[in-house]
Coordinates of C-alpha atoms (C1' of nucleotides) in Angstrom, one line a residue:
Chain A
M1 CA 106.6 87.0 96.3
M2 CA 104.2 86.4 93.4
S3 CA 102.0 83.4 93.5
Q4 CA 101.7 81.1 90.5
G5 CA 98.4 82.7 89.5
E6 CA 99.7 86.2 89.7
E7 CA 102.6 85.5 87.4
Q8 CA 100.0 85.1 84.7
N9 CA 98.0 88.2 85.6
E10 CA 98.2 90.6 82.7
L11 CA 97.8 93.7 84.9
L12 CA 100.9 92.8 86.8
Q13 CA 102.9 91.7 83.7
V14 CA 102.1 95.0 81.9
R15 CA 103.6 97.0 84.8
R16 CA 106.7 94.8 85.0
D17 CA 107.1 95.4 81.2
K18 CA 106.8 99.1 81.7
L19 CA 109.4 99.0 84.5
E20 CA 111.8 97.3 82.0
S21 CA 111.2 99.9 79.3
L22 CA 111.9 102.7 81.8
R23 CA 115.2 101.0 82.5
E24 CA 115.9 100.8 78.8
K25 CA 115.3 104.5 78.5
G26 CA 117.9 105.1 81.3
I27 CA 115.2 106.1 83.9
D28 CA 115.6 104.6 87.4
P29 CA 112.2 103.1 88.1
F30 CA 112.9 103.4 91.8
G31 CA 114.5 106.8 91.8
A32 CA 116.4 109.0 94.2
K33 CA 115.9 112.0 96.4
F34 CA 113.6 114.7 95.1
E35 CA 113.4 118.2 96.4
R36 CA 109.9 119.6 96.4
T37 CA 108.9 123.1 97.3
H38 CA 105.2 122.8 98.0
T39 CA 102.6 120.3 99.1
A40 CA 99.3 120.1 97.3
K41 CA 97.5 121.8 100.1
E42 CA 100.0 124.6 100.4
I43 CA 99.3 125.5 96.7
L44 CA 95.6 125.2 97.0
D45 CA 95.5 127.2 100.2
A46 CA 97.6 130.0 98.7
Y47 CA 96.1 130.2 95.2
D48 CA 92.6 128.7 95.1
A49 CA 90.9 132.0 96.2
L50 CA 92.7 133.9 93.4
S51 CA 91.3 134.5 89.9
K52 CA 92.7 132.8 86.8
E53 CA 94.3 136.1 85.8
E54 CA 95.8 136.9 89.2
I55 CA 97.4 133.5 89.3
E56 CA 98.8 133.8 85.8
E57 CA 100.3 137.2 86.7
K58 CA 102.2 135.7 89.6
N59 CA 103.6 132.9 87.4
Q60 CA 104.6 131.0 90.6
P61 CA 107.1 128.2 90.0
V62 CA 106.5 125.1 92.2
V63 CA 107.9 121.6 92.6
I64 CA 105.5 119.0 93.8
A65 CA 105.6 115.2 94.3
G66 CA 103.1 112.5 94.8
R67 CA 101.3 109.4 93.7
L68 CA 99.5 109.5 90.3
V69 CA 95.9 108.8 91.2
A70 CA 93.9 109.9 88.1
K71 CA 94.9 110.4 84.5
R72 CA 93.0 112.0 81.6
K73 CA 95.0 111.7 78.5
Q74 CA 93.9 113.9 75.6
G75 CA 96.3 113.4 72.8
K76 CA 99.2 115.8 73.0
A77 CA 98.2 117.1 76.4
S78 CA 97.0 115.4 79.6
F79 CA 95.4 116.2 82.9
A80 CA 96.1 114.1 86.0
H81 CA 95.9 114.3 89.8
L82 CA 98.9 113.8 92.1
Q83 CA 98.2 112.8 95.7
D84 CA 100.6 113.7 98.6
Q85 CA 100.0 113.5 102.3
S86 CA 98.2 116.8 102.3
G87 CA 95.7 116.0 99.5
R88 CA 95.3 116.0 95.7
I89 CA 96.2 118.6 93.1
Q90 CA 95.7 118.6 89.4
I91 CA 98.6 118.7 87.0
Y92 CA 98.5 119.6 83.3
V93 CA 101.2 118.1 81.1
R94 CA 101.7 119.2 77.5
K95 CA 103.9 117.6 75.0
D96 CA 105.2 121.0 73.7
Q97 CA 106.2 122.0 77.2
V98 CA 108.0 118.9 78.5
G99 CA 109.2 117.4 75.3
D100 CA 108.6 114.1 73.5
E101 CA 110.5 111.9 75.9
Q102 CA 109.1 113.1 79.2
Y103 CA 105.6 113.2 77.7
E104 CA 105.9 109.6 76.8
T105 CA 107.2 108.8 80.3
F106 CA 104.2 110.6 81.7
T107 CA 101.6 109.0 79.4
T108 CA 102.9 105.5 80.0
A109 CA 102.9 106.0 83.8
D110 CA 100.4 103.9 85.6
L111 CA 98.0 104.9 88.3
G112 CA 99.9 104.4 91.5
D113 CA 103.3 105.5 90.2
W114 CA 105.1 108.3 92.0
L115 CA 106.0 111.4 90.0
G116 CA 107.7 114.7 90.7
I117 CA 106.5 117.7 88.8
S118 CA 108.2 121.0 88.3
G119 CA 106.1 123.8 86.8
V120 CA 103.9 126.8 87.5
V121 CA 100.6 127.3 89.2
F122 CA 97.7 128.2 87.0
K123 CA 93.9 127.9 86.9
T124 CA 92.0 125.9 84.2
N125 CA 89.0 127.2 82.3
R126 CA 86.9 125.1 84.6
G127 CA 88.4 126.9 87.6
E128 CA 90.6 124.2 89.1
T129 CA 93.9 125.4 90.5
S130 CA 96.6 123.2 88.9
V131 CA 100.2 122.9 88.1
K132 CA 101.4 123.2 84.5
A133 CA 104.3 120.9 84.1
K134 CA 107.7 122.1 82.8
E135 CA 109.4 118.9 83.8
V136 CA 108.3 115.5 84.7
T137 CA 110.5 113.3 87.0
F138 CA 109.7 109.6 87.4
L139 CA 110.1 108.8 91.1
S140 CA 108.9 105.3 91.7
K141 CA 107.1 102.5 89.9
S142 CA 103.9 100.8 91.3
L143 CA 103.8 97.2 90.2
R144 CA 100.2 96.6 91.4
P145 CA 97.0 98.3 90.4
L146 CA 95.3 100.5 93.0
P147 CA 91.6 99.8 94.0
E148 CA 88.9 101.3 91.8
K149 CA 89.1 105.1 91.7
F150 CA 85.4 105.9 92.2
H151 CA 84.1 103.3 94.7
G152 CA 87.5 103.0 96.4
L153 CA 88.4 100.2 98.8
K154 CA 85.2 99.0 100.6
D155 CA 86.1 95.5 101.6
V156 CA 86.5 95.8 105.4
E157 CA 88.9 93.0 105.7
L158 CA 91.2 94.4 103.0
R159 CA 91.0 97.8 104.5
Y160 CA 92.4 96.4 107.8
R161 CA 94.9 94.0 106.3
K162 CA 96.2 96.4 103.8
R163 CA 95.8 99.7 105.6
Y164 CA 98.1 101.4 103.2
L165 CA 95.5 101.0 100.5
D166 CA 92.8 102.3 102.8
L167 CA 95.0 105.3 103.5
I168 CA 95.5 105.9 99.8
M169 CA 91.9 105.5 98.8
N170 CA 89.9 106.9 101.7
P171 CA 90.7 110.4 102.9
D172 CA 88.5 110.1 106.0
V173 CA 90.7 107.3 107.2
K174 CA 93.8 109.4 107.1
E175 CA 91.9 112.2 108.9
T176 CA 90.9 109.8 111.7
F177 CA 94.5 108.8 112.3
L178 CA 95.7 112.4 112.1
T179 CA 93.1 113.2 114.7
R180 CA 94.3 110.3 116.9
S181 CA 97.8 111.6 116.7
R182 CA 96.6 115.1 117.7
I183 CA 94.6 113.8 120.6
I184 CA 97.6 112.0 122.0
S185 CA 100.0 114.9 121.5
T186 CA 97.5 117.3 123.0
M187 CA 97.1 115.0 126.0
R188 CA 100.9 114.7 126.5
R189 CA 101.4 118.4 126.2
Y190 CA 98.6 119.1 128.8
L191 CA 100.1 116.7 131.3
D192 CA 103.7 118.0 130.7
D193 CA 102.5 121.6 131.2
H194 CA 100.9 120.5 134.4
G195 CA 104.1 119.1 135.8
Y196 CA 103.6 115.4 135.2
L197 CA 106.7 113.4 134.4
E198 CA 106.3 110.9 131.5
V199 CA 108.0 107.6 132.2
E200 CA 108.3 104.1 130.6
T201 CA 107.9 101.0 132.7
P202 CA 108.2 97.3 131.7
T203 CA 105.6 95.8 129.4
M204 CA 106.8 92.3 130.4
H205 CA 105.8 91.5 133.9
T206 CA 106.6 88.6 136.2
I207 CA 103.1 89.0 137.9
P208 CA 100.2 90.3 135.7
G209 CA 98.6 92.8 138.0
G210 CA 96.9 96.2 138.2
A211 CA 93.7 95.1 136.5
A212 CA 91.4 92.1 136.2
A213 CA 92.1 90.4 133.0
R214 CA 93.7 87.3 131.5
P215 CA 97.2 87.9 130.3
F216 CA 99.3 86.8 127.3
I217 CA 102.2 84.6 128.4
T218 CA 105.6 84.7 126.8
H219 CA 109.0 83.1 127.7
H220 CA 112.5 84.4 128.3
N221 CA 115.0 81.8 127.1
A222 CA 118.1 82.9 128.9
L223 CA 116.4 83.2 132.2
D224 CA 114.1 80.2 131.4
M225 CA 111.2 82.2 132.8
D226 CA 107.7 82.8 131.8
L227 CA 106.7 86.5 131.5
Y228 CA 103.4 88.1 131.1
M229 CA 102.6 91.0 128.8
R230 CA 101.3 93.7 131.0
I231 CA 97.5 94.1 131.5
A232 CA 97.9 97.5 133.2
I233 CA 100.6 100.0 134.0
E234 CA 99.4 100.7 137.5
L235 CA 101.7 98.9 139.9
H236 CA 104.9 100.2 138.5
L237 CA 103.7 103.8 138.5
K238 CA 102.7 103.4 142.1
R239 CA 106.2 102.2 142.9
L240 CA 107.4 105.4 141.4
I241 CA 105.1 107.4 143.7
V242 CA 106.7 105.4 146.6
G243 CA 110.0 106.5 145.1
G244 CA 109.0 110.2 145.5
I245 CA 108.0 111.0 141.9
E246 CA 104.9 112.9 142.8
K247 CA 103.2 113.5 139.4
V248 CA 103.8 110.7 136.9
Y249 CA 102.2 109.3 133.8
E250 CA 102.7 106.7 131.0
I251 CA 100.9 106.4 127.7
G252 CA 101.4 102.9 126.5
R253 CA 100.2 99.7 125.2
V254 CA 98.6 97.1 127.4
Y255 CA 97.6 93.5 126.4
R256 CA 94.6 91.5 127.5
N257 CA 94.0 88.0 126.4
E258 CA 90.2 88.3 125.8
G259 CA 87.6 88.4 123.2
I260 CA 87.7 90.7 120.2
S261 CA 84.8 93.0 119.4
T262 CA 84.0 96.5 118.0
R263 CA 85.2 97.8 121.4
H264 CA 88.0 95.4 122.3
N265 CA 91.4 94.8 120.7
P266 CA 93.9 92.5 122.4
E267 CA 96.5 95.3 122.5
F268 CA 95.3 98.8 123.2
T269 CA 96.6 102.1 124.5
M270 CA 96.1 103.5 128.0
L271 CA 97.0 106.6 129.8
E272 CA 97.7 106.0 133.4
L273 CA 98.5 108.8 135.7
Y274 CA 99.2 109.2 139.4
K275 CA 99.4 112.3 141.6
A276 CA 100.6 112.2 145.2
Y277 CA 98.6 113.9 147.9
A278 CA 95.5 113.8 145.7
D279 CA 92.3 111.8 145.8
F280 CA 89.6 110.6 143.4
H281 CA 87.8 113.9 143.4
D282 CA 90.9 115.6 142.1
M283 CA 91.1 112.9 139.4
M284 CA 87.5 113.7 138.4
D285 CA 88.5 117.4 137.9
L286 CA 91.6 116.4 136.0
T287 CA 89.7 114.0 133.7
E288 CA 87.0 116.5 133.0
N289 CA 89.5 119.3 132.3
L290 CA 91.8 117.1 130.2
I291 CA 89.1 115.6 127.9
R292 CA 87.4 119.0 127.5
H293 CA 90.7 120.6 126.7
I294 CA 91.5 117.9 124.1
A295 CA 88.1 118.3 122.4
R296 CA 88.5 122.1 122.3
E297 CA 92.1 121.9 121.0
V298 CA 91.6 119.0 118.5
L299 CA 88.0 119.4 117.4
G300 CA 87.5 123.1 118.1
T301 CA 84.3 122.4 120.0
E302 CA 83.0 121.0 123.2
T303 CA 80.0 119.4 121.5
V304 CA 80.7 116.0 120.1
E305 CA 78.4 114.0 117.8
Y306 CA 78.7 110.2 118.4
D307 CA 76.5 107.7 116.7
G308 CA 73.6 110.1 116.4
N309 CA 74.0 111.4 120.0
T310 CA 75.0 114.9 120.8
V311 CA 77.3 115.0 123.8
D312 CA 78.0 118.2 125.6
L313 CA 81.4 118.2 127.2
G314 CA 81.1 121.9 128.1
R315 CA 78.7 121.8 131.0
P316 CA 79.9 120.4 134.4
W317 CA 79.8 116.6 134.2
A318 CA 77.4 114.7 136.4
R319 CA 78.9 112.9 139.5
K320 CA 76.7 110.2 140.9
H321 CA 77.1 107.3 143.3
M322 CA 76.7 103.9 141.7
A323 CA 74.1 102.9 144.3
D324 CA 72.1 106.1 143.7
L325 CA 72.1 105.5 140.0
V326 CA 70.9 101.9 140.5
K327 CA 68.1 103.2 142.8
E328 CA 67.2 105.8 140.2
H329 CA 66.8 103.2 137.4
T330 CA 65.5 100.2 139.3
G331 CA 64.2 101.5 142.7
V332 CA 66.6 99.1 144.6
D333 CA 68.5 100.9 147.4
F334 CA 72.0 99.4 147.9
R335 CA 73.0 102.1 150.3
R336 CA 71.0 100.5 153.1
E337 CA 72.1 97.4 155.0
M338 CA 71.6 94.3 152.8
S339 CA 72.6 90.7 153.2
D340 CA 74.1 88.8 150.2
G341 CA 70.9 86.6 150.2
E342 CA 68.6 89.6 149.9
A343 CA 70.7 91.2 147.2
R344 CA 70.5 87.9 145.3
R345 CA 66.8 87.8 145.7
L346 CA 66.4 91.4 144.4
A347 CA 68.6 90.5 141.4
E348 CA 66.3 87.7 140.5
E349 CA 63.2 89.9 141.0
H350 CA 64.7 92.5 138.6
G351 CA 66.0 90.0 136.0
V352 CA 69.7 90.8 136.8
E353 CA 71.8 87.7 135.9
L354 CA 74.4 86.6 138.4
K355 CA 77.2 84.2 138.6
P356 CA 77.6 81.8 141.5
G357 CA 79.5 83.1 144.5
M358 CA 78.6 86.7 143.9
T359 CA 78.2 88.8 147.0
F360 CA 76.6 92.2 147.8
G361 CA 79.2 94.3 145.9
H362 CA 79.3 92.1 142.8
I363 CA 75.5 92.1 142.7
L364 CA 75.3 95.9 142.9
N365 CA 77.9 96.1 140.1
E366 CA 75.7 93.7 138.0
F367 CA 72.7 95.9 138.6
F368 CA 74.7 98.9 137.4
E369 CA 76.1 97.2 134.3
Q370 CA 72.9 95.5 133.2
K371 CA 70.4 98.3 134.1
V372 CA 72.2 101.6 134.0
E373 CA 75.5 101.7 132.1
E374 CA 74.1 102.0 128.6
K375 CA 71.8 104.8 129.5
L376 CA 74.7 107.2 130.5
I377 CA 75.0 109.1 127.3
Q378 CA 76.2 112.5 128.7
P379 CA 79.5 112.4 130.6
T380 CA 78.9 110.9 134.0
F381 CA 81.3 110.1 136.8
V382 CA 80.0 107.0 138.5
Y383 CA 81.7 106.7 141.9
G384 CA 81.5 104.5 144.9
H385 CA 82.3 101.1 143.3
P386 CA 81.9 98.1 145.6
L387 CA 84.9 96.8 147.6
E388 CA 84.8 93.4 146.0
I389 CA 85.5 94.6 142.5
S390 CA 88.1 97.3 143.5
P391 CA 91.1 95.5 145.1
L392 CA 93.4 98.5 144.6
A393 CA 91.2 101.4 145.7
K394 CA 90.8 102.9 149.1
K395 CA 87.7 102.1 151.2
N396 CA 85.2 104.8 151.7
E397 CA 85.4 106.2 155.2
E398 CA 81.7 106.4 155.9
D399 CA 80.7 103.1 154.3
P400 CA 83.5 100.6 153.8
R401 CA 81.4 98.4 151.5
F402 CA 82.2 101.0 148.8
T403 CA 85.5 102.5 147.6
D404 CA 86.6 105.9 146.6
R405 CA 86.7 105.0 143.0
F406 CA 85.0 106.2 139.8
E407 CA 84.5 105.3 136.2
L408 CA 83.6 107.9 133.6
F409 CA 80.8 106.9 131.2
I410 CA 80.1 108.6 127.9
V411 CA 77.7 107.3 125.3
G412 CA 77.1 104.3 127.5
R413 CA 80.8 103.2 127.6
E414 CA 83.5 103.3 130.1
H415 CA 86.1 105.9 129.2
A416 CA 88.1 106.2 132.4
N417 CA 88.7 104.5 135.7
A418 CA 90.2 106.2 138.7
F419 CA 90.5 106.0 142.5
S420 CA 92.0 107.2 145.7
E421 CA 94.8 104.6 145.7
L422 CA 95.0 102.1 148.4
N423 CA 98.2 102.9 150.3
D424 CA 97.7 100.8 153.4
P425 CA 99.9 97.7 152.8
I426 CA 98.0 95.7 155.5
D427 CA 94.6 96.4 153.8
Q428 CA 96.2 95.8 150.4
R429 CA 97.5 92.4 151.5
E430 CA 94.0 91.4 152.7
R431 CA 92.5 92.5 149.4
F432 CA 95.0 90.4 147.5
E433 CA 94.2 87.4 149.8
T434 CA 90.5 87.8 149.0
Q435 CA 91.4 88.0 145.3
V436 CA 93.5 84.8 145.5
R437 CA 90.5 83.1 147.2
E438 CA 88.3 84.2 144.3
K439 CA 90.9 82.9 141.8
S440 CA 90.9 79.5 143.5
Q441 CA 87.1 79.5 143.2
G442 CA 87.4 79.9 139.4
N443 CA 87.5 83.6 138.7
E444 CA 90.3 83.6 136.2
E445 CA 90.5 87.4 136.2
A446 CA 91.0 87.8 140.0
H447 CA 94.1 89.7 141.0
P448 CA 97.2 87.6 142.0
M449 CA 99.3 88.2 145.1
D450 CA 102.1 90.6 144.5
E451 CA 104.6 90.5 147.3
D452 CA 107.1 92.9 145.6
F453 CA 104.4 95.5 145.3
L454 CA 103.3 95.0 148.9
E455 CA 106.9 95.5 150.0
A456 CA 107.0 98.8 148.1
L457 CA 103.8 99.9 149.9
E458 CA 105.3 98.9 153.2
Y459 CA 108.0 101.6 152.8
G460 CA 105.2 104.1 152.6
M461 CA 103.2 105.6 149.8
P462 CA 101.6 109.0 150.2
P463 CA 97.9 109.3 149.7
T464 CA 97.6 109.3 145.9
G465 CA 95.0 109.8 143.2
G466 CA 95.3 107.5 140.1
L467 CA 93.6 107.6 136.7
G468 CA 93.4 105.4 133.7
I469 CA 91.9 106.5 130.3
G470 CA 91.4 104.2 127.4
I471 CA 92.9 106.2 124.6
D472 CA 91.3 104.1 121.8
R473 CA 87.8 104.5 123.2
L474 CA 88.5 108.2 123.6
V475 CA 89.6 108.4 120.0
M476 CA 86.5 106.4 118.9
F477 CA 84.3 108.9 120.7
L478 CA 86.0 112.0 119.4
T479 CA 86.2 110.7 115.8
D480 CA 82.7 109.2 115.7
S481 CA 84.1 105.8 114.9
A482 CA 81.9 102.7 115.4
S483 CA 84.7 100.2 115.8
I484 CA 88.0 100.2 117.6
R485 CA 89.4 98.8 114.4
D486 CA 88.7 102.1 112.8
V487 CA 91.1 103.9 115.2
L488 CA 93.9 101.3 115.2
L489 CA 96.1 101.4 112.1
F490 CA 96.7 97.6 112.2
P491 CA 94.0 95.9 114.3
T492 CA 94.6 92.3 115.4
L493 CA 93.2 89.9 112.8
R494 CA 93.3 86.2 112.5
E495 CA 96.3 84.9 110.5
Q496 CA 95.3 84.5 106.8
G497 CA 94.6 80.9 106.0
Chain B
rG1 C1' 82.4 80.3 122.4
rA2 C1' 76.9 80.8 120.1
rC3 C1' 73.8 82.7 116.3
rC4 C1' 73.0 85.6 111.7
rC5 C1' 75.2 87.5 107.1
rA6 C1' 79.0 87.7 103.3
rU7 C1' 82.9 85.6 100.0
rU8 C1' 82.2 85.9 91.7
rA9 C1' 87.9 89.7 87.3
rG10 C1' 93.1 94.0 90.2
rC11 C1' 88.7 97.1 92.6
rU12 C1' 83.1 98.0 93.1
rC13 C1' 79.3 94.7 92.2
rA14 C1' 75.2 91.9 89.0
rG15 C1' 74.2 86.8 88.1
rU16 C1' 66.7 84.7 86.9
rU17 C1' 63.7 78.2 87.9
rG18 C1' 70.2 74.3 88.2
rG19 C1' 71.7 75.0 81.5
rC20 C1' 78.0 78.7 77.3
rA21 C1' 80.9 83.6 83.4
rG22 C1' 78.7 89.3 83.3
rA23 C1' 78.9 95.1 83.9
rG24 C1' 81.4 99.6 85.4
rC25 C1' 86.2 101.2 86.7
rA26 C1' 91.3 99.7 86.0
rC27 C1' 94.2 97.5 81.9
rC28 C1' 95.6 96.8 76.3
rU29 C1' 95.2 99.1 70.9
rG30 C1' 93.7 103.6 68.3
rA31 C1' 91.7 109.0 68.0
rC32 C1' 91.8 113.6 70.8
rU33 C1' 96.3 120.4 73.3
rU34 C1' 91.7 123.2 79.3
rU35 C1' 90.0 117.8 81.0
rU36 C1' 88.1 116.3 85.8
rA37 C1' 84.0 109.5 87.5
rA38 C1' 87.1 113.1 80.4
rU39 C1' 85.0 111.3 75.8
rC40 C1' 84.8 108.1 71.3
rA41 C1' 85.9 103.0 68.7
rG42 C1' 87.7 98.1 69.6
rG43 C1' 89.7 94.1 73.2
rG44 C1' 87.4 90.0 78.8
rU45 C1' 92.0 89.5 81.7
rG46 C1' 88.3 84.3 86.2
rU47 C1' 91.0 78.5 91.4
rC48 C1' 82.9 81.9 91.1
rC49 C1' 86.7 81.1 99.2
rC50 C1' 88.1 75.6 100.0
rA51 C1' 86.7 70.2 100.2
rG52 C1' 83.1 66.7 99.5
rG53 C1' 78.0 65.4 97.9
rU54 C1' 73.2 65.5 94.8
rU55 C1' 72.5 66.0 89.4
rC56 C1' 73.0 64.5 82.4
rG57 C1' 74.7 69.4 84.1
rA58 C1' 76.4 73.3 90.2
rG59 C1' 78.5 80.3 90.8
rU60 C1' 73.3 78.7 92.0
rC61 C1' 71.0 73.0 95.8
rC62 C1' 73.1 69.9 100.3
rU63 C1' 77.1 68.8 104.1
rG64 C1' 81.7 70.1 106.3
rG65 C1' 85.5 73.8 106.7
rA66 C1' 88.2 78.8 106.1
rU67 C1' 88.2 84.0 106.4
rG68 C1' 85.7 88.5 107.4
rG69 C1' 81.6 91.5 109.3
rG70 C1' 77.5 92.0 112.8
rU71 C1' 74.8 90.6 117.4
rC72 C1' 75.4 88.2 121.9
rA73 C1' 78.8 85.9 125.5
rC74 C1' 83.5 87.5 127.6
rC75 C1' 85.7 92.2 128.9
rA76 C1' 85.3 94.1 137.5

RNA sequence: GACCCAUUAGCUCAGUUGGCAGAGCACCUGACUUUUAAUCAGGGUGUCCCAGGUUCGAGUCCUGGAUGGGUCACCA
């Protein structure tokens, strides 16, 4: 739909007029199937290294197609660039080669129009490998002007709202999303090769569980029932472990009704994976091997630059207890016996902010988040999370104030979360009850009671290691992207007013 | 949710002390058969984010709002 203002816009009107004149000449402005033989990159890869004479000798016929992105008319001959998914290639169109009619079609084509060119490969005097047109086929009309050719599309809002323009104008953007795709396919292949079964579980839940987050609520009309968009995949995959599927994973979207920032989008992609008979140490090995493998396969290196930091994924990754890290950075020893009151006093002493009702474990976690987290640049497995913040993880045998859980930190950010899964249904029920009490005291993100899940555990779940990796943050890290919006094709934005 | 910044032509951006709305690219007309941010000559195409206010006069100053970005909060 054109707005009132746009109907008067000369640039749009000119293009509509050109569309009409194409029709008058019997050319379909939104043409049909076109068979090409080469992409731009295939031609450049094959011929760019050859000399002008060598290329001329081969006289290689090619058919290419793409969007017209630059045009240099020079009287009875013109140079231009066509862009396809692989890149750009120059074309050279001469009136004496293509004839008066096609030459006019070509010279009246606008930047943004789609063209097919049949011709031969050659090299110009200035050394650019190009295609000399024998035939110009008009493929599709562009009724709107593209962003400026040199400065491109800079406006961040427009780049996110009209990602297609961003992809046309900014080659780095396309590269980032190709890398994202390779990261995910490499991950999938690795897990498939290691015997994991990929599954799909519901994204609409009756109880929003498996994580601590506020959910989106939706409604099923026929059942007259509220449903929650999932905040995690966890509880369904564990039911599959109960069902005897021993190595299972899902890569999928989860939804959390929380703030938006450079590191948070309301919907994001997680890998969750569960392995029967394993524990959180196995999950550390798997995480380390998987991410290192992805870096090697996709980036061709184990050394990653992120925001000015050089991160070495090649050396063995540090594995440190949360309490030991807090001691290292603040001198406070949470391994020893400590009352909630003493912990609170130490927090005040060290300027660690707390919320009312926090106990020993919450306070340790606040120490870690406020004093340590951002300093963990090189990959570090932080394990031994306090019981209070880990309602789905097994207690540590030696010290039940902690759990057999870890989070992976790289460049000061959480990239993975894993634990030895709690498979004792009696303990799990107590944890849920504690969470429900927290909820009634105002913690909106506390975990709800889930009787159906407890019933599944009561049938018996083998000891199991579980792992979650935030794919978007992994892609951010591996593509040196500052914002999660730069690794999501269509990030969540407010509705345009 | 709080604070800071931005919003001017299709795009990238200038706009002085409050005094006729600007440039480059794109587009239109013409010249040009190896150019490449092609070049040369000519042409300005606009809801200055929106709504109020101050003023003889507002793109500019004031108030409120919208959208976006950043920082923080939130995100175990």
